[in-house]
Every structure is written in structure tokens, then in C-alpha cells.
Short mmCIF file of C-alpha atoms in Angstrom, two decimals:
data_model
loop_
_atom_site.label_atom_id
_atom_site.label_comp_id
_atom_site.label_asym_id
_atom_site.label_seq_id
_atom_site.Cartn_x
_atom_site.Cartn_y
_atom_site.Cartn_z
CA UNK A 14 -51.32 -25.20 62.03
CA UNK A 15 -54.39 -26.67 63.67
CA UNK A 16 -55.39 -30.29 63.74
CA UNK A 17 -58.70 -31.44 62.29
CA UNK A 18 -61.20 -31.83 65.13
CA UNK A 19 -64.56 -32.39 63.41
CA UNK A 20 -65.68 -35.21 61.14
CA UNK A 21 -68.74 -35.73 58.96
CA UNK A 22 -69.61 -39.42 58.63
CA UNK A 23 -71.69 -40.37 55.59
CA UNK A 24 -74.03 -43.06 56.88
CA UNK A 25 -77.25 -42.58 54.95
CA UNK A 26 -76.70 -44.86 51.96
CA UNK A 27 -79.11 -47.60 50.92
CA UNK A 28 -76.45 -50.31 50.84
CA UNK A 29 -78.17 -52.29 48.10
CA UNK A 30 -75.10 -54.34 47.14
CA UNK A 31 -74.62 -55.56 50.71
CA UNK A 32 -78.24 -56.55 51.31
CA UNK A 33 -77.73 -60.23 50.37
CA UNK A 34 -75.40 -60.48 53.41
CA UNK A 35 -77.01 -57.88 55.70
CA UNK A 36 -80.68 -57.57 54.66
CA UNK A 37 -82.10 -55.52 57.54
CA UNK A 38 -79.48 -53.01 58.65
CA UNK A 39 -77.88 -49.93 57.08
CA UNK A 40 -74.56 -51.22 55.79
CA UNK A 41 -72.33 -49.29 58.17
CA UNK A 42 -74.17 -50.93 61.10
CA UNK A 43 -73.34 -54.42 59.78
CA UNK A 44 -71.90 -56.44 62.68
CA UNK A 45 -68.18 -57.17 62.74
CA UNK A 46 -66.70 -58.92 65.74
CA UNK A 47 -69.96 -58.47 67.62
CA UNK A 48 -70.37 -54.71 67.14
CA UNK A 49 -71.37 -52.30 64.36
CA UNK A 50 -68.66 -51.71 61.77
CA UNK A 51 -69.03 -47.93 62.05
CA UNK A 52 -67.96 -48.14 65.70
CA UNK A 53 -64.45 -49.14 64.65
CA UNK A 54 -64.34 -46.14 62.32
CA UNK A 55 -65.36 -43.63 65.00
CA UNK A 56 -63.15 -45.24 67.66
CA UNK A 57 -60.10 -44.99 65.43
CA UNK A 58 -60.62 -41.36 64.45
CA UNK A 59 -61.46 -40.39 68.01
CA UNK A 60 -58.04 -41.74 68.98
CA UNK A 61 -56.57 -39.71 66.11
CA UNK A 62 -57.98 -36.51 67.57
CA UNK A 63 -61.54 -36.04 66.30
CA UNK A 64 -63.61 -34.42 69.05
CA UNK A 65 -66.99 -34.09 67.31
CA UNK A 66 -68.69 -36.39 64.82
CA UNK A 67 -71.57 -35.27 62.60
CA UNK A 68 -73.52 -38.22 61.23
CA UNK A 69 -75.26 -37.66 57.90
CA UNK A 70 -78.21 -40.06 58.15
CA UNK A 71 -81.12 -40.98 55.92
CA UNK A 72 -82.04 -44.60 55.24
CA UNK A 73 -83.28 -46.35 58.43
CA UNK A 74 -81.87 -43.58 60.62
CA UNK A 75 -83.66 -44.87 63.74
CA UNK A 76 -81.50 -48.01 63.59
CA UNK A 77 -78.56 -45.88 64.79
CA UNK A 78 -80.13 -45.09 68.17
CA UNK A 79 -78.57 -48.05 69.97
CA UNK A 80 -75.18 -47.33 68.43
CA UNK A 81 -75.24 -43.72 69.64
CA UNK A 82 -76.25 -44.75 73.17
CA UNK A 83 -73.41 -47.25 73.33
CA UNK A 84 -70.63 -45.46 71.45
CA UNK A 85 -71.39 -41.86 72.52
CA UNK A 86 -72.87 -42.02 76.04
CA UNK A 87 -71.43 -38.58 76.84
CA UNK A 88 -72.35 -36.89 73.57
CA UNK A 89 -69.72 -35.55 71.20
CA UNK A 90 -71.85 -36.06 68.13
CA UNK A 91 -74.61 -34.42 66.10
CA UNK A 92 -77.05 -35.70 63.49
CA UNK A 93 -77.78 -34.26 60.05
CA UNK A 94 -80.92 -36.04 58.85
CA UNK A 95 -81.91 -36.10 55.19
CA UNK A 96 -85.64 -35.74 54.60
CA UNK A 97 -85.02 -37.07 51.09
CA UNK A 98 -81.87 -38.51 49.48
CA UNK A 99 -79.45 -35.67 48.76
CA UNK A 100 -76.55 -37.58 47.24
CA UNK A 101 -73.17 -37.55 48.93
CA UNK A 102 -72.58 -33.91 48.03
CA UNK A 103 -75.94 -32.71 49.32
CA UNK A 104 -75.48 -34.74 52.50
CA UNK A 105 -72.06 -33.20 53.12
CA UNK A 106 -73.32 -29.69 52.42
CA UNK A 107 -76.20 -30.09 54.89
CA UNK A 108 -73.93 -31.59 57.55
CA UNK A 109 -71.40 -28.78 57.08
CA UNK A 110 -74.01 -26.47 58.57
CA UNK A 111 -73.49 -28.22 61.92
CA UNK A 112 -69.70 -27.90 61.83
CA UNK A 113 -67.76 -24.92 63.16
CA UNK A 114 -64.16 -25.53 62.07
CA UNK A 115 -62.70 -24.26 58.82
CA UNK A 116 -61.49 -27.76 57.89
CA UNK A 117 -63.63 -30.85 58.40
CA UNK A 118 -62.82 -34.53 57.89
CA UNK A 119 -65.17 -36.45 55.60
CA UNK A 120 -65.58 -40.19 56.24
CA UNK A 121 -67.66 -42.98 54.75
CA UNK A 122 -69.32 -45.05 57.45
CA UNK A 123 -68.82 -48.29 55.52
CA UNK A 124 -65.07 -47.76 54.92
CA UNK A 125 -62.18 -48.14 57.34
CA UNK A 126 -58.94 -46.47 56.25
CA UNK A 127 -56.22 -46.19 58.89
CA UNK A 128 -55.25 -42.66 57.89
CA UNK A 129 -52.74 -40.67 59.91
CA UNK A 130 -54.79 -37.60 60.78
CA UNK A 131 -51.81 -35.44 61.79
CA UNK A 132 -50.11 -36.16 58.47
CA UNK A 133 -53.33 -35.36 56.59
CA UNK A 134 -53.79 -32.09 58.51
CA UNK A 135 -50.24 -30.97 57.75
CA UNK A 136 -50.49 -31.99 54.10
CA UNK A 137 -53.80 -30.15 53.67
CA UNK A 138 -52.53 -26.98 55.37
CA UNK A 139 -49.17 -26.92 53.60
CA UNK A 140 -50.81 -27.07 50.19
CA UNK A 141 -53.64 -24.69 51.08
CA UNK A 142 -55.94 -27.26 49.54
CA UNK A 143 -59.68 -27.01 49.06
CA UNK A 144 -59.84 -30.78 49.44
CA UNK A 145 -57.17 -33.37 50.22
CA UNK A 146 -57.98 -36.95 49.26
CA UNK A 147 -56.44 -39.95 51.03
CA UNK A 148 -55.33 -42.45 48.41
CA UNK A 149 -54.58 -46.15 48.83
CA UNK A 150 -52.17 -48.03 46.54
CA UNK A 151 -53.76 -51.23 45.21
CA UNK A 152 -52.88 -54.03 42.81
CA UNK A 153 -54.97 -56.21 40.50
CA UNK A 154 -58.40 -54.61 40.98
CA UNK A 155 -61.44 -53.57 38.96
CA UNK A 156 -63.86 -52.35 41.64
CA UNK A 157 -62.38 -48.85 41.90
CA UNK A 158 -61.29 -46.05 39.63
CA UNK A 159 -57.79 -44.61 39.78
CA UNK A 160 -56.53 -41.17 40.82
CA UNK A 161 -53.42 -39.84 39.10
CA UNK A 162 -51.23 -37.27 40.82
CA UNK A 163 -48.95 -34.56 39.50
CA UNK A 164 -46.38 -32.29 41.07
CA UNK A 165 -46.72 -31.80 44.81
CA UNK A 166 -49.53 -34.32 45.00
CA UNK A 167 -51.95 -32.26 42.94
CA UNK A 168 -54.78 -34.36 41.51
CA UNK A 169 -54.19 -34.60 37.78
CA UNK A 170 -56.83 -37.04 36.68
CA UNK A 171 -59.61 -39.43 37.68
CA UNK A 172 -59.80 -42.62 35.64
CA UNK A 173 -62.90 -44.77 35.30
CA UNK A 174 -63.48 -48.14 36.96
CA UNK A 175 -61.90 -50.96 34.96
CA UNK A 176 -59.18 -53.52 35.55
CA UNK A 177 -55.88 -52.03 36.72
CA UNK A 178 -52.70 -53.92 37.47
CA UNK A 179 -51.75 -51.19 39.95
CA UNK A 180 -52.90 -47.71 40.89
CA UNK A 181 -54.02 -45.28 43.58
CA UNK A 182 -57.67 -45.48 44.59
CA UNK A 183 -59.78 -42.87 46.33
CA UNK A 184 -60.01 -44.17 49.91
CA UNK A 185 -63.09 -42.10 50.78
CA UNK A 186 -61.38 -40.01 53.48
CA UNK A 187 -61.03 -36.29 52.80
CA UNK A 188 -59.90 -33.09 54.47
CA UNK A 189 -62.34 -30.48 53.19
CA UNK A 190 -62.17 -26.69 53.38
CA UNK A 191 -65.71 -26.26 54.63
CA UNK A 192 -65.88 -22.54 53.99
CA UNK A 193 -64.72 -22.80 50.38
CA UNK A 194 -67.09 -25.72 49.76
CA UNK A 195 -70.12 -23.85 51.12
CA UNK A 196 -69.18 -20.73 49.15
CA UNK A 197 -69.86 -22.56 45.88
CA UNK A 198 -73.38 -22.85 44.47
CA UNK A 199 -74.72 -26.40 44.33
CA UNK A 200 -78.03 -28.05 43.39
CA UNK A 201 -79.95 -29.59 46.27
CA UNK A 202 -78.96 -33.12 45.21
CA UNK A 203 -75.48 -33.84 43.88
CA UNK A 204 -72.55 -36.23 44.07
CA UNK A 205 -69.46 -35.19 45.98
CA UNK A 206 -67.34 -37.65 43.99
CA UNK A 207 -68.63 -36.85 40.52
CA UNK A 208 -69.65 -33.21 40.75
CA UNK A 209 -67.16 -31.80 43.27
CA UNK A 210 -64.05 -33.95 42.84
CA UNK A 211 -64.22 -35.14 39.25
CA UNK A 212 -66.06 -32.02 38.17
CA UNK A 213 -63.25 -29.90 39.57
CA UNK A 214 -60.65 -31.86 37.67
CA UNK A 215 -62.61 -31.87 34.41
CA UNK A 216 -63.07 -28.11 34.60
CA UNK A 217 -59.31 -27.89 34.35
CA UNK A 218 -59.36 -30.33 31.42
CA UNK A 219 -57.89 -33.22 33.38
CA UNK A 220 -60.58 -35.85 33.88
CA UNK A 221 -60.91 -38.83 31.57
CA UNK A 222 -63.94 -39.12 29.30
CA UNK A 223 -67.32 -39.70 30.84
CA UNK A 224 -66.60 -38.29 34.30
CA UNK A 225 -67.58 -35.07 35.99
CA UNK A 226 -68.78 -31.98 34.17
CA UNK A 227 -66.46 -31.40 31.25
CA UNK A 228 -66.27 -27.86 30.01
CA UNK A 229 -67.59 -26.33 33.23
CA UNK A 230 -66.31 -22.96 34.33
CA UNK A 231 -66.35 -20.88 37.48
CA UNK A 232 -65.17 -21.97 40.95
CA UNK A 233 -64.55 -25.58 39.89
CA UNK A 234 -61.81 -24.50 37.49
CA UNK A 235 -59.75 -23.11 40.37
CA UNK A 236 -60.49 -25.86 42.89
CA UNK A 237 -57.31 -27.04 44.60
CA UNK A 238 -57.47 -30.83 44.90
CA UNK A 239 -54.53 -32.82 46.28
CA UNK A 240 -53.93 -36.47 47.07
CA UNK A 241 -52.03 -37.92 50.03
CA UNK A 242 -50.91 -41.54 49.64
CA UNK A 243 -51.48 -43.68 52.75
CA UNK A 244 -50.34 -47.30 52.73
CA UNK A 245 -52.14 -48.42 55.88
CA UNK A 246 -55.03 -50.87 56.20
CA UNK A 247 -58.10 -50.18 54.05
CA UNK A 248 -61.39 -51.98 53.57
CA UNK A 249 -64.76 -51.01 52.11
CA UNK A 250 -67.52 -53.41 53.22
CA UNK A 251 -69.96 -52.34 50.51
CA UNK A 252 -70.05 -55.78 48.88
CA UNK A 253 -70.61 -59.21 50.50
CA UNK A 254 -67.14 -60.48 49.54
CA UNK A 255 -65.36 -57.73 51.49
CA UNK A 256 -67.85 -57.92 54.34
CA UNK A 257 -66.93 -61.58 54.74
CA UNK A 258 -63.25 -60.70 54.55
CA UNK A 259 -63.42 -58.12 57.30
CA UNK A 260 -64.84 -60.73 59.67
CA UNK A 261 -61.49 -62.51 59.38
CA UNK A 262 -59.46 -59.31 59.54
CA UNK A 263 -61.29 -57.37 62.23
CA UNK A 264 -58.17 -57.24 64.43
CA UNK A 265 -56.93 -54.75 61.82
CA UNK A 266 -59.72 -52.41 62.94
CA UNK A 267 -58.69 -52.32 66.60
#
């Protein structure tokens, strides 16, 4: 079973919620410990075995030039540039055209999740999954929805954002079967989270009300989605509160 060697990094978002704290920069370039946050993400997954990074860029893409010169002086990366916003799904689909491996890792540039890549690779292969989600256990939260798992880690249900005393959240790190994903027909602009993940669950009659594409048929109904629980460090800097917190915790990123 092969290890995952390529990663697509979603780094084209507008970052509107973080602008009060970081008004000028794309959010994944927000400085932490004197360097762009996204650098900790790529450093970690490079150590885990990723050999090629594909950056899905859009908003203020030229701001990444200095980061690339510093973090990738010898190459090892490619750029998938959106001419117009494509949503997370459209961005991933476009970037998949630059990948060559059957399985690709999907990362969010504003999220650090210390996922064990070897464990994710084995989990994904053993279940012959179309997509394996890395899930983080959390307590007392209302910022995230919850993912419920069934037998063997199969994704049973996505629950909406609301207050939860405890639950598994989608950590924004995925092992994706690139070939199966590209074989499906998609609109030019779509959401990976809503249309691919939640839409796949709702097609099987599993998603809670208001999510995905209930009643859809076709490839989504047979989509094999699994969740791997990882209890390691996780932070999403998309809001000022967590951006401030990571400044105090940045040793966790090293």
C-alpha cells in the first residue's frame, strides 16, 4: 500500500472573518511566531512524507510569492490559480488536474491538524474509501458541525452547527481518491463540504435536515466516505479569537 505523496492546499479564501485581526493578508499567510501560518502546515506534512504541494490560490495570490521563495527554494510545488471563485469543490477539482497520484491529501491552509499521514494512508486504503475525513474530538463548542460514524468508521451523518457538549468535528484534512472524484460530473462552482461530503451522505438518506442535496441519485449514493479519529493538536485560525490563541500555542506547530 502506497503512502500519500501529493497534497492540495486550499489557500484562496477571502478570510472575511479574520480581517479585523489581519486586514491586508490572505488568512493563511497571517503571521504566527514571525512567519506565515501556512508554513507550519507545509513543514509538518513535508515531514510526514508529502513530496509535492499544489496550492489552490485565488484571492491576493501574488501575496504568496515571498512565501514560495522562502519555503520552497528548490521547487516541489505547483499553483492552481482560480480566475474566478470556484468554491472549495471547484478549487479542488481544478487542482486535481495538476496531481498525478491516485490518492491526494486535501488540506486547508488556515488549519493545522497534526494528522498521522501513515495512519491515514492505511485507513484509506484498507477501507477502499473514496474520501477519508480526519476527525477531531471536541467538547463544549458551537463553531463546528458534528460528524457521526457507523461501523468501520463509515460516515453516517453530518449534523449542523449548534452547541454540542461533545462530538467529532471535520478537521479539514482528507485523503481523496482523485480518480473517482474527477469521474463524477460537477458544476464549475461547488462546495466540497456541502455538495461532495454532505451531498454524498444525504444521497444515502443519512444527512440531517438542511444539508447537502437530499434525494440526489447517481454516483453520490455509492460514495464511500469514512472518518478517522485523530486526537492530536488542531487549530483553525479563521476567527480572531483562535488567531490570538495560536500566537500563544505556536510551539504546538513545530
